[in-house]
Amino acid sequence: LVKMHTYYMYSLAAFTEVFYRGIDKVTAANDAAAPPVAAVEPGSDESDDDSQGGGTVPGMTDEELSKRVVQLIDSISITTFEYIRRGLFERDKLTVATMLTLQVCINDGKLSPEEVDFLCASKIATDPGNIGPLQEWMPESVWPKVKALEGLKKFQSLGDTMQSESDDWSVWFDNPEPEKAKLPGDYEKSLSTFERLIILRAMRPDRCTSALASWIRDLMGKHFVEQQPFDMAESYLETSPQTPTFFVLFPGVDPTLLVEGLGKEKGMTSEAGSFRNISMGQGQEKLAEAVVEQFGMKGGWVMLQNCHLMESWVSKLERLLEVVQEGAHEDFRCFISAEPPPMASMKNMPESLLQSCMKVANEAPADIKSNLVRAWANYNQEVIDTCTKPTEFKTCLFSLCWFHSVMLGRKRFGQQGWSRQYSFNTGDLNICANVLKAYIDMFGLVPWDDLRYIFGEIMYGGHITDPFDRRTANTYLSVLFHDGLFSELELAPKFKSPNPDGMMFDSYIEHIEKSLPPESPPQLGLHPNAEIGYLTNGTINLFVAIMNISGGGGGDSEGGGGNVVHSTMTDLTERLPENFVMVIINERAKPLLEKLELSPFVVVAKQECGYMNVLLTEMRRSLVELDKGLKGQLNMSDTMEDLALAFTINEWPGRNPFSKCSWQKLSWPSMKTLAFQFMDMLRRGEELEK
C-alpha cells in the first residue's frame, strides 16, 4: 500500500494485533450464543487433551470446524480491512477493496490471472481491423479494446457480433447506466458479473467504479463498500499508551474538536490539567517534549497539531515516544495531526512513527448531500433564535449552506469545476454566517448587494485567483441571494428552498432527506457530460494504482505483471521499424532543396527523420537492455524497472515526471496510452517514409 501513498505504512506488530482482534470477535460471539456446557467427568472420552494430534479440534465436528474457519476468515478480513480503511484517503478506499476482492477470487480459483489482467490493463489490439458500421456510434479508441477482448474464450466473436447487432449494442452503449442494462444477444445469459465488468472497462470506463462497488458488495459483503461515519469513541477503544493516533488533516475537517469532545466524556480536560493541545511551530518543541514526558508518567492526553511543519523535529518526537511508552501510564494518549505531502510519493513523517500509529483519515464527504448536511450541522435552533429576524436568517443561512456545498462539490470535477484547487472550508462558511447575522441584526432587512460582495469577493473570493472562477462564484450568489429566496426559490433543478414559516432547525434536515434529488452535474451548474471525464479518470486511476502495487493485474506474479511486461516488450521489439538511412534521404533531398517552394518542407522532413532516428535508437536500446535484465544477464536498473512498470500500466515510458526513461523526452507531447502512442509513432514513420 505504501506505493499508493507514503502514509500507508503498517507494522507487523499492528497487523498481528488486528489479526488476533478478528479471532477474538468470533470467539466472543460464539461464547455469547453457546448454551452452558456441562462439566466433563474425569476419565471421560470427551477430554480436552489433544496431545495425540490427529488434526481435529476437541469438542468440534468437521462441520462445526468448517463453519468456524469460515467465521474466522470473514471476521479477520473485515477487521483488517476496516482497520486499514480508517486511514485511507477517500479516493483509495474502493481501490483497496477491489484489490483485496481480486486477490481473494484468484486464490479461490474463481478468476484467472488472465481475466484480471484484461480488467486492469484494458488491453488494446495492435491490428483491430475495420470498424465497419460501428463507427456511427462507437469512438475510434474503443474498437481496438473490443477486438483485444477476443483473446478471452467468452469473447471470441465479440467484434463480429457487435457489427451484426450494431443497433442493439448502440442502445446499450448510450444507456446512462449500462451496468444495470441487459446486454444484447446471448451475452446477457452467458456472461458472469465479472465478465460484464470487463466489457464495461473496455467500452464504458466511466461506469466501471459503480459496477465494481456492486460486484464487491455482492461477493464480499456491504462492509467492504459501505462505511459507517467515523466514531471517535469506537476508535479510542483500539488505542493504547503504546499506540499514538495519527490524524491526516484535510480542508474543512478539524480532528481537535473530536479529541476534545471525547476528552470531556473521559474526564480529560484542559481545566483538569489532563489535556494539552499544542499547535506545533517554531519554539514549541521544548513545551511538547515536556508535556509528553509529564503525561507519560502521570497520565493525560496530548494533542500535537500540524506536525508536518516540524519535519526536522518529528524524528526526535519519535524517539521520545519510544522511551516514554515503555513504562507509560495507562491513561496516557498521544494524538498527532499532519497534512499529507503534496505528492503521494513524498515523505514528511518518519516511517517507524507511521507504522506504530493508528491512522485516521476522516476526509470531508465529496457528494453534495453530505456536504449540505455537514454544513447545516454547524448550527442549531439556538443560533437561529438569537437573530432579531429568525425567519430571514434561517432562510438565508440555508441558502448559504447550499452555496458552500456547491463550491465544495465542484472541486471533484477537476478543471471543469474550478481551474485551480481552492481550499474552501468550514471557516469560510462560519464567518459568512456571522456576517449575515450581524447585518440582519443591524439593518433589519437583508442587504443583498453587500452580502453578495462580501461572500463573493472577500470570504470565498479571497481564495479565488482566476477571474473566470470568481465570475462563476458571483453568478451563483446572484442566483441564490435575492428577494425570491423567501418565495421557495429553486436552488437547483428539482430542489427548492423550503417555505420558512413553521420550519425549525431539524425540519431543514428532513427537507434535505426528502426533497434533494440524486446528485448530478446540473445540480452544480455543470453539463451532464462533465461527470463522464471525472468518472473515467477515477477508473483509470483505480486500475493504475492496482497495477502499480501488484505489478500488473490484481493478483500475484503468476501470470500477472511479468507476463504483461514480457509480451509487451516482445511485441514492441518485433514491430519497431528500422532507422531512416540519412545518407539516402540527403541524396533524395538535394534536388528538392533547389526548389524554393519545397525547401522549407524538405528541411522539416529531414529534421523529423533525424528526431525519429534518435527515438527509435533509444527505444531499441532500452528494449534490448530490459530483455537482458529479465533474463538475468544484467542487473535491473532504475531505468529498466521504470520501463517495466510503464509496460505494466500501459503508459508511454517516461511520462511520469519521476521516471528515468527517456522515451517521452525524445518524442512528442501526448497523453495517449502506450499502445495508441506506439501506433501513432508507426503512422508518423510511414508518413515520413512517403
XYZ file of C-alpha atoms in Angstrom:
690
model
C 0.000 0.000 0.000
C 2.930 2.345 0.529
C 3.204 2.510 -3.272
C -0.130 4.352 -3.234
C 0.880 6.843 -0.535
C 3.773 7.152 1.887
C 1.296 7.422 4.790
C 0.069 3.852 4.193
C 2.667 2.124 6.365
C 1.774 -0.645 8.809
C 3.980 -2.727 11.082
C 3.841 -6.485 11.549
C 3.002 -5.897 15.222
C -0.040 -3.812 14.238
C -1.227 -6.489 11.805
C -0.761 -9.217 14.413
C -2.839 -7.263 16.923
C -5.629 -6.718 14.380
C -5.439 -10.393 13.376
C -5.995 -11.546 16.956
C -8.755 -8.985 17.381
C -10.599 -10.611 14.479
C -10.263 -14.018 16.167
C -11.476 -12.638 19.500
C -14.632 -11.242 17.872
C -15.616 -14.699 16.614
C -14.814 -16.336 19.944
C -16.816 -13.745 21.883
C -19.799 -14.070 19.537
C -19.789 -17.877 19.756
C -19.416 -17.844 23.546
C -22.375 -15.483 23.853
C -24.552 -17.692 21.634
C -23.480 -21.081 23.035
C -25.553 -22.814 25.763
C -23.894 -23.654 29.104
C -21.578 -26.662 28.809
C -21.828 -29.442 31.382
C -18.676 -30.398 33.241
C -16.780 -33.353 31.784
C -16.312 -36.316 34.086
C -12.706 -37.315 34.825
C -11.636 -40.221 32.674
C -14.346 -39.498 30.130
C -13.633 -39.932 26.399
C -14.509 -36.256 25.853
C -11.200 -34.977 27.148
C -9.577 -31.681 26.221
C -6.206 -33.373 25.815
C -5.092 -33.026 22.211
C -1.568 -34.217 22.768
C -2.134 -37.159 20.438
C -2.720 -34.809 17.482
C -4.846 -36.151 14.682
C -5.829 -32.861 13.000
C -9.150 -32.304 14.783
C -10.256 -29.727 17.326
C -11.579 -31.233 20.593
C -15.328 -30.958 21.003
C -15.895 -29.976 17.354
C -17.314 -31.955 14.479
C -15.923 -31.473 10.980
C -18.995 -29.422 10.080
C -18.547 -27.160 13.120
C -14.857 -26.796 12.348
C -15.565 -25.762 8.754
C -18.142 -23.270 9.980
C -15.663 -21.768 12.454
C -12.964 -21.466 9.786
C -15.390 -19.533 7.566
C -16.305 -17.293 10.512
C -12.631 -16.646 11.268
C -11.817 -15.795 7.651
C -14.751 -13.377 7.435
C -14.031 -11.740 10.790
C -10.286 -11.343 10.208
C -10.858 -9.994 6.685
C -13.439 -7.426 7.806
C -11.479 -6.383 10.910
C -8.247 -5.949 8.960
C -9.925 -4.077 6.120
C -11.767 -1.715 8.476
C -8.525 -1.001 10.346
C -6.768 -0.134 7.087
C -9.724 1.745 5.583
C -9.857 4.118 8.562
C -6.513 5.543 7.447
C -7.160 5.564 3.685
C -7.934 8.652 1.638
C -11.415 8.623 0.157
C -10.073 8.124 -3.376
C -8.193 4.949 -2.371
C -10.884 3.054 -0.455
C -12.515 1.432 -3.482
C -9.067 0.684 -4.922
C -8.004 -1.315 -1.858
C -11.372 -3.093 -1.682
C -11.079 -4.040 -5.362
C -7.525 -5.267 -4.958
C -8.473 -7.408 -1.963
C -11.502 -8.883 -3.740
C -9.497 -9.731 -6.866
C -6.836 -11.481 -4.801
C -9.440 -13.491 -2.869
C -11.111 -14.577 -6.124
C -7.784 -15.642 -7.642
C -6.837 -17.625 -4.529
C -10.247 -19.351 -4.539
C -9.922 -20.206 -8.232
C -12.956 -18.106 -9.197
C -10.890 -15.878 -11.507
C -7.808 -16.482 -13.608
C -4.886 -14.015 -13.655
C -5.517 -13.592 -17.393
C -9.062 -12.324 -16.787
C -7.838 -9.962 -14.091
C -5.161 -8.615 -16.441
C -7.811 -7.856 -19.073
C -9.826 -5.912 -16.499
C -6.913 -3.969 -15.035
C -4.816 -3.314 -18.140
C -7.670 -2.765 -20.633
C -5.628 -4.310 -23.435
C -5.633 -2.965 -26.985
C -5.430 -4.952 -30.223
C -2.445 -3.911 -32.342
C -4.302 -4.629 -35.601
C -8.027 -4.231 -34.871
C -9.147 -4.194 -38.492
C -12.065 -2.297 -39.987
C -14.610 -0.910 -37.536
C -17.371 -1.040 -40.155
C -20.870 0.261 -39.284
C -19.926 0.645 -35.632
C -18.145 3.906 -36.440
C -21.521 5.677 -36.396
C -21.707 5.414 -32.599
C -18.521 3.810 -31.266
C -15.475 6.031 -30.541
C -12.399 5.037 -32.518
C -10.432 4.364 -29.324
C -12.930 1.708 -28.130
C -12.747 -0.621 -31.139
C -9.145 -1.856 -30.503
C -10.153 -2.655 -26.907
C -13.166 -4.646 -28.110
C -11.001 -6.650 -30.513
C -8.463 -7.296 -27.741
C -11.220 -8.928 -25.657
C -11.469 -11.647 -28.303
C -8.368 -13.115 -26.676
C -10.702 -14.437 -23.954
C -12.779 -17.531 -24.699
C -16.155 -15.947 -23.895
C -15.499 -13.013 -26.266
C -14.011 -14.810 -29.290
C -16.574 -13.385 -31.725
C -17.434 -10.170 -29.889
C -16.402 -7.836 -32.722
C -18.405 -9.714 -35.373
C -21.407 -9.935 -33.059
C -21.338 -6.189 -32.457
C -21.193 -5.466 -36.177
C -24.157 -7.744 -36.883
C -26.172 -6.369 -33.934
C -24.975 -2.792 -34.165
C -28.289 -1.155 -33.232
C -28.734 -3.193 -30.038
C -25.182 -2.507 -28.909
C -25.616 1.180 -29.702
C -28.624 1.354 -27.370
C -26.656 -0.387 -24.602
C -23.617 1.846 -25.140
C -25.688 5.050 -24.923
C -27.518 3.952 -21.771
C -26.663 6.316 -18.879
C -26.302 3.258 -16.597
C -25.178 0.366 -18.837
C -24.070 -1.696 -15.824
C -27.771 -2.123 -14.958
C -28.992 -2.656 -18.532
C -29.302 -6.019 -20.288
C -26.517 -6.942 -22.685
C -27.552 -7.600 -26.299
C -27.982 -11.139 -27.609
C -26.796 -14.194 -25.718
C -24.247 -12.243 -23.684
C -26.859 -11.349 -21.066
C -27.184 -15.010 -20.017
C -23.719 -16.340 -20.818
C -21.531 -13.746 -19.077
C -20.757 -13.615 -15.372
C -20.809 -10.377 -13.399
C -17.027 -10.139 -13.651
C -17.096 -10.649 -17.425
C -19.640 -7.842 -17.686
C -17.117 -5.714 -15.787
C -14.516 -6.484 -18.456
C -16.855 -5.224 -21.202
C -17.633 -2.088 -19.190
C -13.917 -1.464 -18.684
C -13.352 -1.585 -22.434
C -16.422 0.324 -23.635
C -17.782 2.455 -20.768
C -14.987 3.031 -18.225
C -16.964 5.896 -16.678
C -19.439 3.364 -15.220
C -16.817 0.890 -14.067
C -16.421 2.175 -10.495
C -20.163 1.932 -9.856
C -20.246 -1.627 -11.208
C -17.144 -2.560 -9.195
C -18.778 -1.393 -5.967
C -21.869 -3.524 -6.678
C -19.719 -6.550 -7.535
C -17.698 -6.233 -4.320
C -20.872 -5.766 -2.253
C -22.407 -8.959 -3.678
C -19.227 -11.018 -3.342
C -17.621 -9.782 -0.114
C -20.454 -8.061 1.713
C -21.554 -4.488 2.246
C -18.831 -3.898 4.887
C -16.254 -3.561 2.105
C -18.167 -0.827 0.249
C -20.347 0.988 2.771
C -18.550 2.766 5.597
C -20.168 3.983 8.781
C -19.466 7.601 9.843
C -16.270 7.968 11.825
C -16.815 7.263 15.529
C -14.095 8.728 17.741
C -15.241 6.778 20.801
C -15.074 3.463 18.937
C -11.625 4.255 17.541
C -10.413 5.172 21.026
C -11.039 1.591 22.157
C -8.292 0.446 19.774
C -5.697 2.878 21.122
C -3.278 2.345 23.988
C -0.420 4.226 25.673
C 1.875 2.471 23.168
C -0.263 3.312 20.110
C -0.483 7.009 19.159
C -3.352 8.191 16.977
C -2.320 9.899 13.744
C -4.902 12.204 12.122
C -4.473 13.123 8.463
C -5.557 16.747 8.029
C -7.956 17.704 5.233
C -9.530 21.075 4.379
C -12.726 21.647 6.317
C -12.069 18.915 8.912
C -10.645 19.626 12.371
C -9.899 16.486 14.441
C -9.137 18.628 17.507
C -12.855 19.068 18.168
C -13.354 15.287 18.121
C -10.495 14.696 20.557
C -11.634 17.470 22.905
C -15.222 16.188 22.840
C -14.174 12.649 23.722
C -11.779 14.013 26.341
C -14.641 15.696 28.164
C -16.525 12.383 28.274
C -13.442 10.632 29.678
C -12.606 13.406 32.149
C -9.530 14.521 30.203
C -9.840 18.306 30.000
C -7.510 21.258 29.974
C -9.285 22.610 33.082
C -8.352 19.435 34.955
C -4.785 19.660 33.697
C -5.040 16.309 31.919
C -5.350 17.568 28.332
C -2.972 19.785 26.358
C -3.467 20.965 22.802
C -0.224 22.218 21.242
C -0.121 23.716 17.758
C 3.368 22.915 16.553
C 5.551 25.686 15.210
C 8.870 27.295 15.868
C 9.591 27.445 19.600
C 7.016 24.808 20.624
C 9.407 21.845 20.637
C 10.502 22.062 24.286
C 6.928 22.500 25.513
C 5.732 19.495 23.518
C 8.569 17.305 24.795
C 7.912 18.319 28.402
C 4.173 17.602 28.144
C 4.754 14.191 26.513
C 7.182 13.221 29.289
C 4.881 14.543 32.041
C 1.712 12.861 30.759
C 3.646 9.677 30.014
C 4.418 9.349 33.723
C 1.245 10.788 35.311
C -1.362 10.146 32.626
C -3.077 12.588 30.296
C -3.850 13.360 26.674
C -1.633 15.490 24.456
C -2.671 16.725 21.003
C 0.219 17.752 18.737
C -1.201 19.631 15.763
C 0.399 20.361 12.374
C 3.468 18.187 12.891
C 4.175 18.407 9.147
C 5.517 21.907 9.854
C 8.250 20.426 12.069
C 9.754 17.707 9.880
C 13.203 18.019 11.434
C 11.785 17.693 14.970
C 9.366 14.819 14.346
C 12.243 12.318 14.352
C 13.054 13.455 17.889
C 9.393 13.047 18.856
C 9.512 9.510 17.500
C 12.467 8.603 19.728
C 10.868 10.337 22.731
C 7.659 8.334 22.331
C 9.645 5.089 22.185
C 11.203 5.910 25.558
C 8.011 7.204 27.198
C 5.824 4.326 26.004
C 7.895 1.639 27.743
C 6.528 2.448 31.198
C 3.732 4.825 30.242
C 0.734 5.485 32.491
C -2.388 3.619 31.359
C -4.226 6.931 30.810
C -1.510 8.359 28.543
C -2.594 9.049 24.964
C -0.785 10.925 22.218
C -2.704 12.376 19.264
C -0.783 13.678 16.243
C -2.101 15.549 13.211
C -0.342 16.414 9.961
C -1.171 17.394 6.404
C -0.214 14.870 3.728
C 2.650 15.860 1.398
C 1.746 17.453 -1.971
C 2.561 14.249 -3.844
C 1.805 10.684 -2.768
C 5.426 9.617 -3.267
C 6.839 12.333 -0.991
C 7.593 11.815 2.705
C 7.122 14.228 5.598
C 6.820 11.805 8.533
C 9.195 9.068 9.799
C 8.347 5.548 8.670
C 8.518 3.950 12.118
C 6.154 6.575 13.570
C 3.603 5.931 10.821
C 3.909 2.181 11.362
C 3.268 2.407 15.101
C 0.295 4.812 14.880
C -3.369 4.113 14.370
C -4.116 6.282 11.340
C -7.362 8.196 10.856
C -8.183 9.912 7.549
C -11.572 11.462 8.295
C -11.952 13.205 4.958
C -14.811 15.582 4.235
C -17.506 13.965 2.066
C -17.436 14.691 -1.643
C -21.144 14.399 -2.501
C -23.319 17.480 -2.283
C -25.888 15.948 0.097
C -23.273 15.076 2.722
C -21.669 18.483 2.325
C -25.026 20.214 2.795
C -25.932 18.190 5.898
C -22.449 18.710 7.304
C -22.627 22.470 6.676
C -26.097 22.824 8.260
C -24.987 20.767 11.286
C -22.598 23.576 12.272
C -25.608 25.490 13.645
C -28.659 24.823 15.801
C -32.025 26.281 16.740
C -30.466 28.413 19.454
C -28.221 30.188 16.922
C -31.238 30.924 14.730
C -33.322 32.238 17.643
C -30.627 34.714 18.718
C -31.158 36.703 15.499
C -33.664 39.570 15.580
C -35.152 38.304 12.289
C -35.011 34.490 12.651
C -37.183 33.804 9.590
C -34.965 35.797 7.240
C -31.806 34.498 8.902
C -32.587 30.775 8.677
C -33.708 31.125 5.053
C -30.525 32.935 4.054
C -28.406 30.591 6.176
C -29.801 27.540 4.379
C -29.067 29.138 1.012
C -25.552 29.970 2.229
C -25.020 26.322 3.228
C -26.175 25.257 -0.233
C -23.756 27.720 -1.821
C -20.955 26.330 0.366
C -21.834 22.774 -0.696
C -21.770 23.723 -4.368
C -18.390 25.412 -4.004
C -17.001 22.209 -2.464
C -18.866 19.885 -4.824
C -17.391 21.413 -7.963
C -13.852 20.654 -6.760
C -14.083 16.954 -7.558
C -14.733 17.664 -11.238
C -11.207 18.966 -11.658
C -10.726 21.847 -14.053
C -14.311 21.597 -15.236
C -15.336 22.626 -11.731
C -12.594 25.098 -10.808
C -9.497 25.936 -12.806
C -7.446 25.574 -9.604
C -7.783 23.691 -6.328
C -9.176 26.205 -3.821
C -9.210 25.457 -0.087
C -12.794 26.439 0.751
C -13.515 25.287 4.303
C -15.956 25.430 7.195
C -14.243 28.560 8.497
C -15.388 30.482 5.406
C -18.951 29.304 5.996
C -18.944 30.256 9.683
C -17.534 33.733 9.043
C -20.115 34.353 6.325
C -22.879 33.180 8.687
C -21.655 35.588 11.370
C -21.604 38.449 8.854
C -25.099 37.508 7.669
C -26.488 37.548 11.214
C -24.732 40.818 12.101
C -26.076 42.604 9.003
C -29.637 41.379 9.551
C -29.489 42.442 13.213
C -28.072 45.822 12.193
C -30.344 46.733 9.268
C -33.496 44.709 9.922
C -33.541 43.907 6.204
C -31.242 41.705 4.154
C -28.670 43.882 2.308
C -28.305 41.577 -0.700
C -25.691 43.607 -2.591
C -23.439 43.940 0.446
C -23.673 40.253 1.288
C -23.008 39.129 -2.274
C -19.917 41.325 -2.404
C -18.567 40.161 0.960
C -19.192 36.487 0.211
C -18.063 36.511 -3.416
C -15.157 38.960 -3.326
C -13.784 38.701 0.208
C -14.665 35.481 2.049
C -14.901 32.800 -0.635
C -13.486 35.145 -3.240
C -10.350 35.558 -1.148
C -9.348 32.011 -2.110
C -10.042 32.529 -5.813
C -7.276 33.743 -8.116
C -8.777 33.053 -11.542
C -11.148 35.768 -12.866
C -13.432 33.236 -14.548
C -13.727 31.228 -11.322
C -14.563 34.438 -9.486
C -17.239 35.196 -12.047
C -18.681 31.696 -11.567
C -18.891 32.154 -7.784
C -20.521 35.567 -8.130
C -23.024 34.150 -10.613
C -24.083 31.546 -8.060
C -24.530 34.269 -5.457
C -26.624 36.394 -7.818
C -28.948 33.416 -8.340
C -29.106 32.279 -4.703
C -29.219 35.585 -2.788
C -32.115 37.866 -3.644
C -35.699 38.546 -2.501
C -37.020 35.477 -4.325
C -35.346 33.330 -1.684
C -38.350 33.866 0.614
C -40.732 32.508 -2.041
C -39.434 28.924 -2.274
C -36.634 29.743 -4.699
C -35.324 26.834 -6.777
C -31.751 26.420 -5.527
C -31.023 23.699 -8.086
C -33.048 21.649 -10.580
C -35.904 19.970 -8.640
C -34.690 21.312 -5.286
C -36.310 24.366 -3.725
C -35.657 26.382 -0.620
C -38.443 25.435 1.826
C -41.093 27.862 2.969
C -39.592 29.270 6.206
C -42.935 29.514 8.014
C -43.017 26.906 10.756
C -39.627 25.449 9.796
C -37.455 24.535 12.764
C -33.756 23.678 12.556
C -34.350 19.897 12.357
C -37.049 20.412 9.729
C -34.391 21.515 7.248
C -32.576 18.184 7.673
C -35.849 16.387 6.901
C -36.308 18.624 3.855
C -32.849 17.637 2.571
C -33.549 13.925 3.061
C -36.944 14.053 1.335
C -36.517 16.666 -1.388
C -32.906 16.631 -2.575
C -32.744 14.523 -5.771
C -29.821 12.181 -6.546
C -26.639 14.072 -7.297
C -25.978 15.058 -10.890
C -23.688 17.615 -12.600
C -26.585 20.024 -13.393
C -27.076 20.494 -9.632
C -23.650 22.132 -9.652
C -24.287 24.126 -12.802
C -22.244 21.742 -14.953
C -23.041 19.951 -18.197
C -24.389 16.394 -17.731
C -21.331 15.036 -19.547
C -18.969 16.644 -17.022
C -19.302 13.529 -14.894
C -18.031 11.262 -17.671
C -14.497 12.633 -17.581
C -14.445 12.637 -13.787
C -15.635 9.029 -13.527
C -13.381 7.836 -16.362
C -10.339 9.326 -14.658
C -11.420 7.642 -11.435
C -11.497 4.253 -13.171
C -8.111 4.804 -14.813
C -6.508 5.906 -11.546
C -8.012 2.945 -9.693
C -6.584 0.310 -12.023
C -3.258 2.101 -12.449
C -2.875 2.023 -8.662
C -3.696 -1.699 -8.561
C -1.142 -2.469 -11.272
C 1.476 -0.297 -9.583
C 1.066 -2.267 -6.365
C 0.721 -5.792 -7.741
C 2.995 -5.460 -10.752
C 0.167 -5.995 -13.226
C -3.325 -7.299 -12.619
C -4.834 -7.703 -9.199
C -3.178 -10.969 -8.321
C 0.283 -12.320 -7.672
C 3.140 -12.546 -10.090
C 1.900 -15.788 -11.637
C 0.532 -14.771 -14.987
C 0.497 -11.192 -13.800
C 2.883 -8.304 -14.362
C 5.829 -10.453 -15.515
C 3.880 -11.851 -18.460
C 2.483 -8.428 -19.355
C 5.968 -6.907 -19.429
C 7.465 -9.746 -21.470
C 4.635 -9.878 -24.014
C 4.621 -6.087 -24.422
C 8.396 -5.973 -24.796
C 8.351 -8.755 -27.413
C 5.504 -7.150 -29.358
C 7.151 -3.710 -29.462
C 10.521 -5.172 -30.445
C 9.014 -7.121 -33.352
C 7.039 -4.137 -34.669
C 9.724 -1.486 -34.167
C 10.715 -0.124 -37.609
C 14.278 0.293 -38.807
C 16.011 3.658 -38.588
C 15.941 6.015 -41.543
C 19.144 5.911 -43.603
C 20.064 9.582 -43.533
C 22.634 9.265 -46.348
C 19.946 8.123 -48.777
C 17.498 10.756 -47.504
C 20.063 13.526 -48.005
C 20.691 12.363 -51.564
C 16.960 12.338 -52.324
C 16.557 15.763 -50.718
C 19.232 17.586 -52.751
C 17.175 18.194 -55.916
C 14.114 19.102 -53.856
C 16.036 21.721 -51.864
C 16.765 23.596 -55.091
C 13.048 24.287 -55.477
C 12.344 27.288 -53.285
C 8.675 26.449 -52.774
C 9.555 22.980 -51.387
C 12.763 23.650 -49.474
C 11.139 24.546 -46.071
C 9.113 21.330 -46.094
C 12.131 19.255 -47.084
C 14.220 20.741 -44.263
C 11.498 19.995 -41.711
C 11.069 16.443 -43.050
C 14.826 15.805 -42.712
C 14.788 17.120 -39.154
C 11.814 14.929 -38.259
C 13.586 11.873 -39.696
C 16.580 12.697 -37.512
C 14.389 13.101 -34.424
C 12.654 9.804 -35.213
C 16.016 8.045 -35.514
C 17.032 9.259 -32.056
C 13.772 7.954 -30.578
C 13.959 4.601 -32.396
C 17.582 4.094 -31.337
C 16.756 4.729 -27.675
C 13.665 2.503 -27.805
C 15.619 -0.354 -29.380
C 18.486 0.005 -26.893
C 16.216 0.092 -23.825
C 14.137 -2.870 -25.045
C 17.260 -4.989 -25.554
C 18.529 -3.911 -22.130
C 15.226 -4.813 -20.463
C 15.208 -8.209 -22.190
C 18.648 -8.966 -20.760
C 17.543 -7.758 -17.344
C 14.505 -10.064 -17.329
C 16.731 -12.985 -18.359
C 19.159 -12.232 -15.534
C 22.023 -11.267 -17.829
C 22.067 -7.719 -16.405
C 21.168 -6.220 -13.044
C 17.802 -4.443 -13.140
C 18.492 -0.700 -13.018
C 16.003 2.009 -12.009
C 15.522 2.859 -15.687
C 14.705 -0.752 -16.537
C 12.246 -1.005 -13.626
C 10.539 2.220 -14.728
C 10.260 0.831 -18.265
C 8.747 -2.425 -16.985
C 6.280 -0.522 -14.797
C 5.186 1.612 -17.760
C 4.534 -1.555 -19.786
C 2.526 -2.965 -16.894
C 0.179 0.011 -16.685
C 0.048 0.607 -20.470
C 1.728 4.005 -20.165
C 4.253 5.577 -22.528
C 7.613 5.249 -20.700
C 8.910 8.466 -19.194
C 5.556 10.212 -18.848
C 5.794 10.004 -15.072
C 7.918 13.034 -14.081
C 9.952 10.854 -11.706
C 10.666 8.172 -14.308
C 14.214 7.787 -15.586
C 13.111 6.531 -19.014
C 13.722 8.958 -21.874
C 11.056 7.879 -24.369
C 8.768 10.788 -23.502
C 11.602 13.334 -23.646
C 12.579 12.169 -27.136
C 9.027 12.011 -28.509
C 6.191 14.497 -28.935
C 3.729 15.720 -26.262
C 0.876 13.255 -25.871
C -1.382 11.727 -23.229
C -2.183 8.575 -25.236
C -1.667 5.115 -23.799
C 1.370 3.048 -24.738
C -0.469 1.063 -27.413
C -2.040 4.101 -29.076
C 1.098 6.218 -28.973
C 3.149 3.381 -30.466
C 0.606 3.100 -33.292
C 0.833 6.871 -33.693
C 4.619 6.590 -33.936
C 4.334 3.916 -36.641
C 1.974 6.111 -38.660
C 4.348 9.062 -38.306
C 7.172 6.876 -39.585
C 5.088 5.739 -42.557
C 4.233 9.343 -43.393
C 7.897 10.372 -43.237
C 8.817 7.380 -45.424
C 6.416 8.630 -48.087
